[in-house]
Each structure stands twice: as C-alpha cells, then as structure tokens.
C-alpha cells in the first residue's frame, strides 16, 4: 500500500546537478539521499551490509522530526503505523514504589505548542517510510564496503570499495555511522574522537503486549499509551507501546562495562533483570516476560572541530560526526535534520564553485545546535540518576509542582487544551520546561536555511557569476 503524499513544499531544483556519493544507508543516509535527490542531484548510496533495514526497537519522534516527516509527505504513513500509540503523557515514576513523580502532557499540548505531533514508532517502520521516499532518487549499492577515500583530483574526490573498485563524485557525504571510515579521512584519526565511556550500559527490550494484557498489574501499560520513565540511583528505564500497542518497547540504563559500542549485540537477560531487582514490582514482572535483549555500551563523544574535509568536497552527517547519548531520543532526529538542511542548501546550487561555501553553511547551521543537544543529553543523565537524598528530594518536589500545574491546567482546558501554565524553566522534568522545549522542538531546518540564504545569497551567487556570467541564477 502506497500512501505517501506529495511533499508539502514545492521542491526547488538545483540549476547545477551534481554527482553525489552517500556512504551508508542508515536513517541519516536515506534521508540525505532523498533530500539531495529531490533537489535534482544524482545520488549513489554505498552500503556495506547485505541487507538493509533496522533491528527491532522503538524510537520517539518529537515535534521537530515529525514536522520534517510531515513536510516530506509522510503524515498518513506515520498515522497508519502509530496513531494508537500516540503518547498522551510523559510520566515519571519513582524507581522502587512506582509512585508517580511527574507528568507532562504530550498529546494536544506539545502538538499545539510546537505545531507538530509526538509519535513513537518502530525503527523499522521509520526506515521503511524514508526508504519509500528515497528509492526513486537513488542508485543503491548493497554489499559494498568503502575502505578509503582519495583526493588526487582535488575537485573530484573518489572512494575505494573493498573490491578495489574506485568511484568518484563531485561531493561525498559520509553517513556511515559511529565507526565512520569517511570521518577518519576528515579528522585524520582512525579512532572515535575524544570518546569517553559513561560507565553505563543500555539494554533494549521489546515485549509482545499479549503476554500481559490479561494481567491486572500490568494492563495499565497498554490501556493508555504513555511514555513512562522510572528514575532511580544510577539507573533509569523508559517504556512505551509501539505497533498499534502490540509491542512494549523498553530502554534500560544501568552502570556496567558492556562489550562494545554496538546497537545489535545480544545482552544477558539475567544480568539485566538483576540490575533492577529492587525496582517497582511492575517493572520486575514486565522484565520477566522478555525473551531477548540487546545491549550497548554508552559513550560520550566530544564534538568534532569540523565536519568537512580540507578538500571542501567531503562532508559528514549523523552519527559519523555527532553520536548522541540516548537520554533525549535525538540520534535519529539529528541525522534527519542534518539531511534536511543539506538538501535545502544544495537545491540552491548553480555552480560547482559553490559546493564548499554551501558545506560551510551546513556546518554553521548545524554544529552549535547538535553540540548543545549532545551536552543536554549528558546532563539529563545526572538528574535522572540521583541517589536517594537531599538532591533527589528537591528534584522530586520540583517535578511535583510542575505536574500539579500541568494536570490542573489539563483538567480545566481538556477540550480546547491550551497550555497557559506558567513557564517551568529549568525544571528537572525537562518536558515541562517550556523554554527548553521551544528551543528544541521549534527548530525548523527549512526556516534556518531560508534565513541563512537571505543573508548570504549574493555572496554565493557571485561565486557562480565570476566563472560563468551568462548563468541564469535562481
Ligand atoms: C541498529 C541500530 C540501533 C540503534 N538504536 C538506537 C537507539 O536505540 N537509541 C539511539 O539513540 N540511537 C540508536 N542508534 C543510533 C541511531 O540510530 C543513530 O543516531 C541514527 O539513526 C543516525 O544514524 P546514521 O544514519 O547517522 O548512522 P547508522 O544508522 O549507524 O548508519 C550507518 C550506515 O552506514 C553503513 N556503513 C558503515 N560503514 C560503512 C562503510 N565503510 N562502507 C559502507 N557502508 C558503511 C552501516 O552499515 C549503516 O547502514 C542505533 C543505530 C543502529 C544502527
Ligand atoms: C489496531 O488495533 C485495533 C484494536 O485492536 C484494531 O481495531 C485496528 O484495526 C488495528 N489497526 C491496525 C492498523 O492494525
Ligand atoms: C534534560 O535536557 C534538557 C535539554 O534537552 C535540559 O534542559 C534539562 O534540564 C535536562 N533535564 C534533566 C532532567 O536533566
Ligand atoms: C529536535 O528536538 C530535539 C529535542 O528533542 C533537539 O535536541 C533538537 O535540537 C531539535 N532539532 C534540531 C534540528 O536541532
């Protein structure tokens, strides 16, 4: 069933069409293939694995990501896979008793505040959506591992595949994830730059809801779709329904070494359960239903100085240049936003001399924002993981005040719910912090490019003009 709608924007076609190689067919690579392809460029995507797709787990789609997906014509598909999972509230629970510590309204409130909805979906469903959009624009080469890049011809970089084949292009986009080969050429270092283990492990579990819908102690998890977060000393758990409430998705974070940074490594169920054996009995019962778990070690990666190779013809995007801690569910959103900005900028190109300045613009529009998000995610860890004590008591008290305001405001305005509550600035429940939410969820990549273009248009156009005065400019 194809229910893609047309793009909501008239898509601008570039006057100069480029050959672009995208390395990596993850969510970031696919989004880049689509955003650059629909701007008229010729896209080849190089992917090392033999099969594409995403392993099973859920992902939160906040307003800034849903805004992009809707603009790209994916609203109906988003609804069809996740309408009944749309979270009503974000609820914090105390780790041992399950007591509700804080609540923020999502449905109806964030939607109206930020003009775009909150969804939770299965990663595979998001992947499918982007694949359907990108497919018409890309030549996808699977089972092709990039081993190195070459810059002998400075205006036409090339990459070498494991087979020895060499492919050149006007522009190479490295969307090859945290162990990026392209990044090692940009930074001149083979290691993940400045990465520090947080000392935490993340487990991911997906449990079929039919295993507990008859259980009076657990049924509430399916009856109303909320995002729930249990917070406790050194640990936390986030859970929500996906796939029309047939699956319950859990992410659990606890101290531990783990084996590798990988999102696909099998974890030890017993070890996971032991990590939470003093927690809310509900949580323990839920974990007893799991029959497999994925485990990854969490790393903090410091920002790269630049995402652009010295040749000005190679650029990074997504996890290859800014891996995220998963404390605010932003890894995929950031990669897809990168792609939206890059695509919009390169829809304005009229001469190859503009490639490097447009890449500089991409970096300047994205770098500070992404860095701030990386840092905010790391800060959230501290607050969620407070040990019982004075600071925890203060945190819980602040969350409670915000909750009472939210709930009473919700009760009063249920039908035309309009968030007129006072700003909860710096509330430990970040979801009640209006200024933070504004900063984070109102960002519109197309507006950001539009503003930049208004200021820099003449400079960029003059680059093309010098070389070809007869060029008709947009
Ligand atoms: C399976 C998986 C599960 C994840 N789960 C979570 C999660 O639960 N929470 C969270 O916050 N983040 C998670 N992440 C990270 C999150 O998905 C990313 O932040 C986001 O999707 C952006 O990804 P990306 O496209 O930049 O990179 P990736 O999704 O890592 O994609 C990179 C792609 O490049 C390909 N590739 C790598 N090297 C080469 C090469 N040399 N030649 C050719 N191709 C190459 C890879 O096969 C892969 O398809 C996960 C990532 C993966 C891959
Ligand atoms: C979702 O579940 C409901 C209730 O079980 C069912 O009526 C509906 O058809 C399902 N929708 C989809 C898209 O599967
Ligand atoms: C979480 O992150 C946001 C920014 O994304 C920050 O404003 C907030 O203070 C953090 N919350 C916690 C609980 O640390
Ligand atoms: C999208 O929202 C997240 C918060 O969930 C924020 O960190 C991010 O910066 C926003 N988008 C962009 C483009 O920055």
Coordinates of C-alpha atoms and ligand atoms in Angstrom, one line a residue:
X1 CA 0.0 0.0 0.0
X2 CA 1.5 3.3 -1.0
X3 CA 0.0 6.1 0.9
X4 CA 2.8 8.6 0.5
X5 CA 1.5 12.1 0.0
X6 CA 3.3 14.7 -2.1
X7 CA 5.8 16.9 -0.4
X8 CA 4.1 19.9 1.2
X9 CA 6.7 22.3 -0.2
X10 CA 7.3 23.0 -3.9
X11 CA 10.7 21.4 -4.2
X12 CA 13.3 23.7 -5.7
X13 CA 15.5 22.0 -8.3
X14 CA 19.2 22.9 -8.4
X15 CA 20.5 24.6 -11.5
X16 CA 23.7 22.7 -11.3
X17 CA 23.2 18.9 -10.9
X18 CA 25.9 17.1 -9.0
X19 CA 27.0 13.5 -8.8
X20 CA 26.8 12.8 -5.1
X21 CA 28.0 9.6 -3.2
X22 CA 26.3 8.9 0.1
X23 CA 28.2 6.4 2.2
X24 CA 25.8 4.5 4.5
X25 CA 22.2 3.6 4.1
X26 CA 21.1 4.1 7.7
X27 CA 18.3 6.6 8.6
X28 CA 20.7 9.5 8.0
X29 CA 22.0 8.3 4.7
X30 CA 18.5 7.6 3.4
X31 CA 17.2 11.0 4.5
X32 CA 20.2 12.6 2.7
X33 CA 19.6 10.6 -0.4
X34 CA 16.0 11.8 -0.5
X35 CA 16.7 15.4 0.4
X36 CA 19.5 15.8 -2.2
X37 CA 17.9 13.6 -4.8
X38 CA 14.6 15.5 -4.9
X39 CA 16.7 18.7 -5.4
X40 CA 17.8 17.2 -8.7
X41 CA 21.2 15.7 -7.9
X42 CA 22.3 12.2 -9.0
X43 CA 22.7 10.0 -5.9
X44 CA 24.5 6.8 -5.4
X45 CA 24.3 5.2 -1.9
X46 CA 27.0 2.8 -0.9
X47 CA 26.1 0.4 1.9
X48 CA 28.3 -2.3 3.4
X49 CA 25.7 -4.7 4.7
X50 CA 24.0 -7.3 2.5
X51 CA 20.5 -6.4 3.8
X52 CA 19.1 -3.1 4.8
X53 CA 16.6 -2.2 7.5
X54 CA 16.6 -1.7 11.2
X55 CA 16.7 -4.1 14.1
X56 CA 13.6 -4.1 16.3
X57 CA 13.2 -1.4 18.8
X58 CA 11.1 1.7 19.2
X59 CA 12.0 5.3 18.5
X60 CA 10.4 8.6 19.7
X61 CA 9.6 11.1 17.1
X62 CA 9.4 14.5 18.7
X63 CA 7.8 17.6 17.1
X64 CA 10.9 18.7 15.2
X65 CA 11.3 15.4 13.5
X66 CA 7.6 14.8 12.8
X67 CA 7.5 18.3 11.3
X68 CA 10.1 17.2 8.7
X69 CA 8.4 13.9 8.0
X70 CA 5.0 15.6 7.5
X71 CA 6.5 18.1 5.2
X72 CA 8.1 15.2 3.2
X73 CA 4.6 13.8 2.7
X74 CA 4.7 11.0 5.3
X75 CA 1.9 12.1 7.6
X76 CA -0.6 9.4 6.6
X77 CA 2.0 6.7 6.9
X78 CA 3.1 8.0 10.3
X79 CA -0.5 7.9 11.4
X80 CA -1.2 4.5 9.9
X81 CA 1.7 2.9 11.9
X82 CA 1.4 4.7 15.1
X83 CA -1.9 6.6 15.7
X84 CA -3.0 4.3 18.6
X85 CA 0.4 4.5 20.2
X86 CA 0.5 8.3 20.3
X87 CA 1.6 9.1 23.9
X88 CA -0.9 11.1 26.0
X89 CA 1.5 11.9 28.8
X90 CA 5.2 11.6 29.7
X91 CA 5.1 10.2 33.2
X92 CA 8.0 9.8 35.7
X93 CA 7.9 7.1 38.3
X94 CA 9.9 6.5 41.5
X95 CA 12.1 3.5 40.9
X96 CA 11.1 1.3 43.8
X97 CA 7.5 2.1 44.6
X98 CA 6.3 3.2 41.1
X99 CA 4.9 6.3 42.7
X100 CA 4.2 9.0 40.0
X101 CA 6.7 11.8 40.4
X102 CA 6.0 14.0 37.4
X103 CA 3.7 14.3 34.4
X104 CA 3.8 16.3 31.2
X105 CA 1.0 16.4 28.7
X106 CA 2.2 15.4 25.2
X107 CA -0.9 14.9 23.1
X108 CA -2.8 18.1 22.4
X109 CA -0.2 20.2 24.2
X110 CA 3.1 19.8 22.6
X111 CA 1.2 19.4 19.3
X112 CA -0.3 22.8 19.8
X113 CA 2.7 24.5 21.3
X114 CA 5.0 23.4 18.6
X115 CA 2.7 22.8 15.6
X116 CA 3.7 19.1 15.2
X117 CA 2.8 15.9 16.9
X118 CA 4.6 13.4 19.1
X119 CA 4.8 9.9 17.8
X120 CA 6.5 6.7 18.9
X121 CA 7.2 4.1 16.2
X122 CA 9.1 1.0 15.5
X123 CA 12.5 1.9 13.9
X124 CA 11.8 -0.5 11.0
X125 CA 8.7 1.4 10.2
X126 CA 10.5 4.8 10.1
X127 CA 13.2 3.2 7.9
X128 CA 10.5 1.9 5.5
X129 CA 9.0 5.4 5.3
X130 CA 12.3 7.0 4.4
X131 CA 13.2 4.2 2.0
X132 CA 10.0 4.7 0.1
X133 CA 10.8 8.4 -0.3
X134 CA 14.4 7.9 -1.2
X135 CA 14.1 5.0 -3.6
X136 CA 13.1 6.9 -6.7
X137 CA 16.1 9.1 -6.3
X138 CA 18.9 6.8 -5.5
X139 CA 21.0 4.1 -7.0
X140 CA 21.6 1.8 -4.0
X141 CA 24.7 -0.4 -4.0
X142 CA 24.5 -3.0 -1.2
X143 CA 27.3 -5.3 0.0
X144 CA 29.8 -2.5 -0.9
X145 CA 32.2 -1.5 1.8
X146 CA 34.1 1.7 1.5
X147 CA 37.7 1.2 2.6
X148 CA 39.3 4.5 1.8
X149 CA 39.0 7.9 0.1
X150 CA 41.3 9.5 -2.4
X151 CA 41.9 13.2 -3.1
X152 CA 44.4 13.1 -6.0
X153 CA 42.0 15.2 -8.1
X154 CA 41.0 17.9 -5.6
X155 CA 37.8 18.8 -7.3
X156 CA 36.7 15.2 -7.7
X157 CA 37.2 13.0 -4.6
X158 CA 36.8 9.3 -5.0
X159 CA 36.3 6.3 -2.8
X160 CA 37.6 2.8 -3.0
X161 CA 35.5 -0.2 -2.3
X162 CA 36.7 -3.5 -0.7
X163 CA 36.6 -5.0 -4.2
X164 CA 39.1 -2.4 -5.4
X165 CA 36.6 -0.5 -7.4
X166 CA 37.1 3.3 -7.4
X167 CA 34.1 5.7 -7.7
X168 CA 34.5 9.4 -8.0
X169 CA 31.9 12.2 -7.5
X170 CA 31.5 16.0 -7.1
X171 CA 30.6 15.5 -3.4
X172 CA 30.9 12.7 -0.9
X173 CA 28.6 12.6 2.1
X174 CA 29.7 10.3 5.0
X175 CA 26.6 8.9 6.7
X176 CA 28.5 5.8 7.8
X177 CA 27.7 5.8 11.5
X178 CA 29.8 5.9 14.6
X179 CA 32.6 3.8 13.2
X180 CA 32.8 6.0 10.1
X181 CA 35.6 5.5 7.6
X182 CA 34.8 8.8 6.0
X183 CA 35.4 10.6 9.3
X184 CA 38.8 9.1 9.7
X185 CA 39.8 11.0 6.5
X186 CA 38.2 14.2 7.6
X187 CA 39.8 14.2 11.1
X188 CA 43.0 12.3 10.2
X189 CA 42.3 9.9 13.1
X190 CA 41.0 6.4 13.0
X191 CA 39.5 6.3 16.5
X192 CA 36.2 7.8 17.6
X193 CA 37.3 11.2 18.6
X194 CA 37.5 12.0 22.3
X195 CA 35.1 9.4 23.3
X196 CA 34.6 8.5 26.9
X197 CA 32.6 5.6 28.2
X198 CA 29.9 6.9 30.5
X199 CA 30.2 3.8 32.6
X200 CA 26.6 2.9 31.6
X201 CA 25.1 0.1 29.6
X202 CA 21.8 0.5 27.7
X203 CA 19.5 -2.5 27.2
X204 CA 16.8 -2.6 24.7
X205 CA 13.8 -5.0 25.0
X206 CA 10.7 -5.4 23.0
X207 CA 7.9 -7.4 24.7
X208 CA 4.7 -8.6 22.9
X209 CA 1.8 -7.0 24.8
X210 CA -0.3 -10.1 24.5
X211 CA 1.9 -11.7 27.2
X212 CA 0.5 -9.3 29.8
X213 CA -2.8 -7.7 28.7
X214 CA -4.7 -10.2 31.0
X215 CA -2.5 -9.2 34.0
X216 CA -4.3 -6.7 36.2
X217 CA -1.0 -5.4 37.5
X218 CA 0.4 -4.7 34.0
X219 CA -2.6 -3.9 31.9
X220 CA -2.4 -0.2 32.5
X221 CA 0.7 -0.1 30.3
X222 CA -1.4 -0.9 27.3
X223 CA -4.7 0.7 28.2
X224 CA -3.4 4.2 27.8
X225 CA -0.3 4.9 25.7
X226 CA 2.1 7.0 27.7
X227 CA 5.8 7.3 27.7
X228 CA 6.9 6.2 31.2
X229 CA 10.2 6.7 32.8
X230 CA 11.3 5.1 36.1
X231 CA 14.2 7.0 37.6
X232 CA 16.5 5.8 40.4
X233 CA 20.0 5.8 41.7
X234 CA 22.4 5.3 38.8
X235 CA 19.7 3.8 36.6
X236 CA 16.5 4.6 34.6
X237 CA 14.0 2.9 32.4
X238 CA 11.9 4.3 29.6
X239 CA 8.9 2.3 28.2
X240 CA 6.1 2.8 25.7
X241 CA 3.8 0.9 23.3
X242 CA 4.6 0.6 19.6
X243 CA 3.0 -1.1 16.6
X244 CA -0.6 -0.5 17.4
X245 CA 0.0 -1.5 21.0
X246 CA 1.1 -5.0 20.1
X247 CA 4.6 -4.4 21.4
X248 CA 6.0 -2.7 24.5
X249 CA 9.4 -1.1 24.0
X250 CA 11.8 -0.7 26.9
X251 CA 15.2 1.0 27.2
X252 CA 17.0 0.4 30.4
X253 CA 20.2 2.1 31.5
X254 CA 22.4 0.9 34.4
X255 CA 26.1 1.0 35.3
X256 CA 28.2 -1.6 33.5
X257 CA 31.1 -2.1 31.1
X258 CA 29.5 -3.8 28.3
X259 CA 31.4 -5.4 25.5
X260 CA 31.3 -3.0 22.6
X261 CA 29.6 0.0 21.2
X262 CA 27.0 -1.7 19.0
X263 CA 23.3 -1.5 18.8
X264 CA 22.9 -5.1 17.8
X265 CA 24.9 -7.1 20.4
X266 CA 22.8 -9.7 22.3
X267 CA 22.8 -9.0 26.1
X268 CA 22.4 -11.2 29.1
X269 CA 18.7 -11.3 30.3
X270 CA 19.7 -12.5 33.8
X271 CA 22.2 -9.7 34.2
X272 CA 19.7 -7.2 33.0
X273 CA 17.0 -8.4 35.5
X274 CA 19.5 -8.5 38.4
X275 CA 20.2 -4.8 37.7
X276 CA 16.6 -3.9 38.5
X277 CA 15.7 -6.5 41.2
X278 CA 14.9 -3.9 43.8
X279 CA 12.7 -1.9 41.5
X280 CA 8.9 -1.4 41.2
X281 CA 7.3 -4.9 41.2
X282 CA 5.5 -4.0 38.0
X283 CA 8.9 -3.4 36.3
X284 CA 10.2 -6.7 37.5
X285 CA 7.2 -8.6 36.3
X286 CA 7.4 -6.9 33.0
X287 CA 11.1 -7.8 32.6
X288 CA 10.3 -11.5 33.4
X289 CA 8.3 -11.5 30.1
X290 CA 11.3 -10.6 28.0
X291 CA 12.9 -13.4 26.0
X292 CA 15.8 -11.5 24.5
X293 CA 17.7 -8.2 25.0
X294 CA 20.1 -6.1 23.1
X295 CA 22.9 -4.4 24.9
X296 CA 25.2 -1.5 24.1
X297 CA 27.9 0.5 26.0
X298 CA 27.2 4.2 26.1
X299 CA 29.9 6.6 25.0
X300 CA 30.1 10.4 25.3
X301 CA 31.6 11.7 22.2
X302 CA 33.0 15.3 22.2
X303 CA 32.2 17.5 19.2
X304 CA 34.4 17.4 16.2
X305 CA 36.1 20.6 15.2
X306 CA 34.9 20.3 11.7
X307 CA 32.7 18.0 9.6
X308 CA 34.3 19.0 6.3
X309 CA 37.4 17.5 4.7
X310 CA 40.1 20.0 3.7
X311 CA 39.3 19.4 0.0
X312 CA 35.9 21.0 0.6
X313 CA 34.3 18.1 -1.2
X314 CA 33.6 15.7 1.6
X315 CA 31.2 16.2 4.5
X316 CA 29.9 14.2 7.4
X317 CA 26.3 13.7 8.7
X318 CA 24.5 11.9 11.5
X319 CA 26.3 9.6 13.9
X320 CA 29.5 9.8 11.9
X321 CA 30.1 13.3 13.3
X322 CA 27.9 13.6 16.4
X323 CA 26.9 10.3 18.1
X324 CA 24.3 11.0 20.8
X325 CA 23.6 9.6 24.2
X326 CA 20.0 8.3 24.2
X327 CA 18.8 10.4 27.0
X328 CA 16.6 12.6 24.9
X329 CA 15.9 10.3 22.0
X330 CA 17.7 12.5 19.5
X331 CA 20.2 10.5 17.5
X332 CA 17.9 9.9 14.5
X333 CA 16.2 13.2 14.7
X334 CA 19.6 15.0 14.5
X335 CA 20.7 12.9 11.5
X336 CA 17.5 13.5 9.6
X337 CA 17.6 17.2 10.4
X338 CA 21.2 17.3 9.0
X339 CA 19.9 15.8 5.8
X340 CA 17.0 18.3 5.6
X341 CA 19.4 21.3 5.9
X342 CA 21.9 19.8 3.4
X343 CA 19.2 19.0 0.9
X344 CA 17.7 22.5 1.1
X345 CA 21.1 24.2 0.7
X346 CA 22.1 22.1 -2.3
X347 CA 18.8 22.9 -4.0
X348 CA 20.2 26.4 -4.5
X349 CA 23.5 25.5 -6.2
X350 CA 24.2 26.9 -9.6
X351 CA 27.9 26.3 -9.9
X352 CA 30.4 23.7 -8.5
X353 CA 32.4 26.6 -7.0
X354 CA 29.6 26.9 -4.5
X355 CA 30.0 23.4 -3.1
X356 CA 32.4 24.4 -0.4
X357 CA 30.7 27.5 0.8
X358 CA 27.4 25.6 1.0
X359 CA 29.1 22.9 3.0
X360 CA 30.4 25.6 5.3
X361 CA 26.9 26.9 5.6
X362 CA 25.6 23.4 6.5
X363 CA 28.2 23.1 9.3
X364 CA 27.5 26.5 10.7
X365 CA 23.7 25.9 10.7
X366 CA 24.0 22.5 12.4
X367 CA 27.2 22.4 14.5
X368 CA 26.2 24.5 17.5
X369 CA 22.8 23.1 17.7
X370 CA 23.9 19.5 17.6
X371 CA 26.6 20.1 20.2
X372 CA 24.1 21.7 22.5
X373 CA 21.9 18.6 22.2
X374 CA 24.8 16.3 22.9
X375 CA 25.6 18.2 26.1
X376 CA 22.0 18.4 27.2
X377 CA 21.6 14.7 26.8
X378 CA 24.6 14.1 29.0
X379 CA 23.3 16.5 31.7
X380 CA 20.0 14.6 31.9
X381 CA 21.8 11.6 33.0
X382 CA 22.9 13.2 36.2
X383 CA 19.5 14.4 37.2
X384 CA 17.7 11.1 36.3
X385 CA 20.2 9.0 38.2
X386 CA 20.4 10.9 41.5
X387 CA 20.8 8.7 44.6
X388 CA 18.2 9.0 47.3
X389 CA 18.9 12.0 49.4
X390 CA 18.6 15.8 49.5
X391 CA 19.1 16.5 45.8
X392 CA 16.6 13.7 44.9
X393 CA 14.0 15.1 47.3
X394 CA 14.5 18.6 45.7
X395 CA 14.2 17.1 42.2
X396 CA 11.0 15.2 43.1
X397 CA 9.5 18.3 44.7
X398 CA 10.2 20.4 41.7
X399 CA 8.7 17.8 39.4
X400 CA 5.6 17.5 41.6
X401 CA 4.9 21.3 41.4
X402 CA 5.2 21.2 37.6
X403 CA 2.9 18.1 37.5
X404 CA 0.2 19.7 39.6
X405 CA 0.1 22.7 37.3
X406 CA 0.0 20.6 34.2
X407 CA -2.7 18.3 35.5
X408 CA -4.9 21.1 36.7
X409 CA -4.5 23.0 33.6
X410 CA -5.3 19.9 31.5
X411 CA -8.4 19.3 33.6
X412 CA -9.6 22.9 33.1
X413 CA -8.9 23.1 29.4
X414 CA -9.5 19.5 28.3
X415 CA -11.4 20.2 25.2
X416 CA -9.6 23.1 23.8
X417 CA -6.5 22.3 25.8
X418 CA -4.3 25.3 25.5
X419 CA -1.1 25.4 27.6
X420 CA -1.3 28.6 29.5
X421 CA 0.6 27.3 32.5
X422 CA 3.5 29.3 33.9
X423 CA 6.8 28.5 32.4
X424 CA 8.6 25.7 34.3
X425 CA 12.1 26.9 33.4
X426 CA 14.9 24.6 34.5
X427 CA 12.5 22.1 35.8
X428 CA 14.2 18.7 36.3
X429 CA 11.3 17.3 34.3
X430 CA 12.7 18.7 31.0
X431 CA 9.4 18.0 29.3
X432 CA 7.7 20.7 31.4
X433 CA 10.3 23.3 30.6
X434 CA 8.7 25.5 28.1
X435 CA 11.7 27.4 27.0
X436 CA 13.8 24.3 26.6
X437 CA 11.0 22.7 24.6
X438 CA 10.7 25.8 22.4
X439 CA 14.4 25.8 21.7
X440 CA 14.4 22.1 20.9
X441 CA 11.2 21.5 19.2
X442 CA 10.5 24.6 17.2
X443 CA 13.7 24.4 15.2
X444 CA 12.7 24.2 11.5
X445 CA 15.6 23.2 9.2
X446 CA 14.0 24.8 6.2
X447 CA 13.5 28.1 8.0
X448 CA 17.0 28.0 9.2
X449 CA 18.3 27.7 5.6
X450 CA 15.9 30.3 4.4
X451 CA 17.3 32.8 6.9
X452 CA 20.8 32.0 6.1
X453 CA 20.1 32.3 2.4
X454 CA 18.5 35.7 2.7
X455 CA 21.8 37.0 4.3
X456 CA 24.3 35.2 2.1
X457 CA 22.6 34.8 -1.3
X458 CA 24.5 37.5 -3.0
X459 CA 27.9 36.1 -2.0
X460 CA 27.1 32.6 -3.0
X461 CA 25.7 33.7 -6.4
X462 CA 28.6 35.9 -7.2
X463 CA 30.8 32.8 -7.0
X464 CA 29.0 31.2 -9.9
X465 CA 28.9 34.6 -11.7
X466 CA 32.6 35.1 -11.8
X467 CA 33.1 31.9 -13.7
X468 CA 30.0 32.0 -15.9
X469 CA 28.5 35.4 -16.3
X470 CA 25.7 34.0 -18.6
X471 CA 24.5 31.6 -15.9
X472 CA 20.8 32.3 -15.2
X473 CA 20.5 32.5 -11.4
X474 CA 17.7 31.5 -9.2
Ligands
LIG1 C1 20.8 -1.0 14.7 C2 20.8 0.4 15.3 C3 20.1 0.6 16.5 C4 20.2 1.9 17.1 N1 19.5 2.1 18.2 C5 19.5 3.3 18.8 C6 18.7 3.6 20.0 O1 18.0 2.7 20.5 N2 18.8 4.8 20.5 C7 19.6 5.8 20.0 O2 19.6 6.9 20.5 N3 20.3 5.6 18.9 C8 20.3 4.3 18.3 N4 21.0 4.1 17.2 C9 21.7 5.2 16.7 C10 20.8 6.0 15.8 O3 20.1 5.1 15.0 C11 21.5 7.0 15.0 O4 21.8 8.1 15.8 C12 20.7 7.5 13.9 O5 19.9 6.5 13.3 C13 21.6 8.1 12.8 O6 22.2 7.1 12.1 P1 23.2 7.3 10.9 O7 22.4 7.1 9.7 O8 24.0 8.5 11.0 O9 24.1 6.0 11.1 P2 23.8 4.5 11.2 O10 22.3 4.3 11.5 O11 24.8 3.9 12.1 O12 24.0 4.0 9.7 C14 25.3 3.9 9.1 C15 25.2 3.0 7.9 O13 26.5 3.0 7.3 C16 26.9 1.7 6.9 N5 28.3 1.7 6.9 C17 29.2 1.8 7.9 N6 30.5 1.8 7.5 C18 30.4 1.7 6.1 C19 31.4 1.6 5.1 N7 32.7 1.6 5.4 N8 31.0 1.4 3.8 C20 29.7 1.4 3.5 N9 28.7 1.4 4.4 C21 29.1 1.6 5.7 C22 26.3 0.9 8.0 O14 26.1 -0.5 7.6 C23 25.0 1.6 8.3 O15 24.0 1.1 7.5 C24 21.0 2.9 16.6 C25 21.7 2.6 15.4 C26 21.7 1.4 14.8 C27 22.5 1.1 13.5
LIG2 C1 -5.1 -1.6 15.7 O1 -5.7 -2.3 16.8 C2 -7.1 -2.0 16.9 C3 -7.7 -2.6 18.1 O2 -7.1 -3.9 18.4 C4 -7.8 -2.6 15.6 O3 -9.2 -2.4 15.6 C5 -7.2 -1.9 14.4 O4 -7.7 -2.5 13.2 C6 -5.7 -2.0 14.4 N1 -5.1 -1.2 13.4 C7 -4.2 -1.6 12.6 C8 -3.7 -0.6 11.6 O5 -3.7 -2.7 12.6
LIG3 C1 17.4 17.4 30.0 O1 17.8 18.0 28.9 C2 17.2 19.3 28.7 C3 17.7 19.8 27.4 O2 17.5 18.9 26.4 C4 17.6 20.2 29.8 O3 17.1 21.5 29.7 C5 17.1 19.6 31.1 O4 17.5 20.4 32.2 C6 17.5 18.2 31.2 N1 16.8 17.6 32.2 C7 17.3 16.9 33.2 C8 16.4 16.1 34.0 O5 18.5 17.0 33.4
LIG4 C1 14.8 18.5 17.8 O1 14.4 18.3 19.1 C2 15.4 17.9 20.0 C3 14.9 17.7 21.3 O2 14.1 16.6 21.3 C4 16.5 18.9 20.0 O3 17.5 18.5 20.8 C5 17.0 19.2 18.6 O4 17.9 20.2 18.6 C6 15.8 19.5 17.7 N1 16.1 19.7 16.4 C7 17.1 20.3 15.8 C8 17.2 20.5 14.4 O5 18.0 20.7 16.4

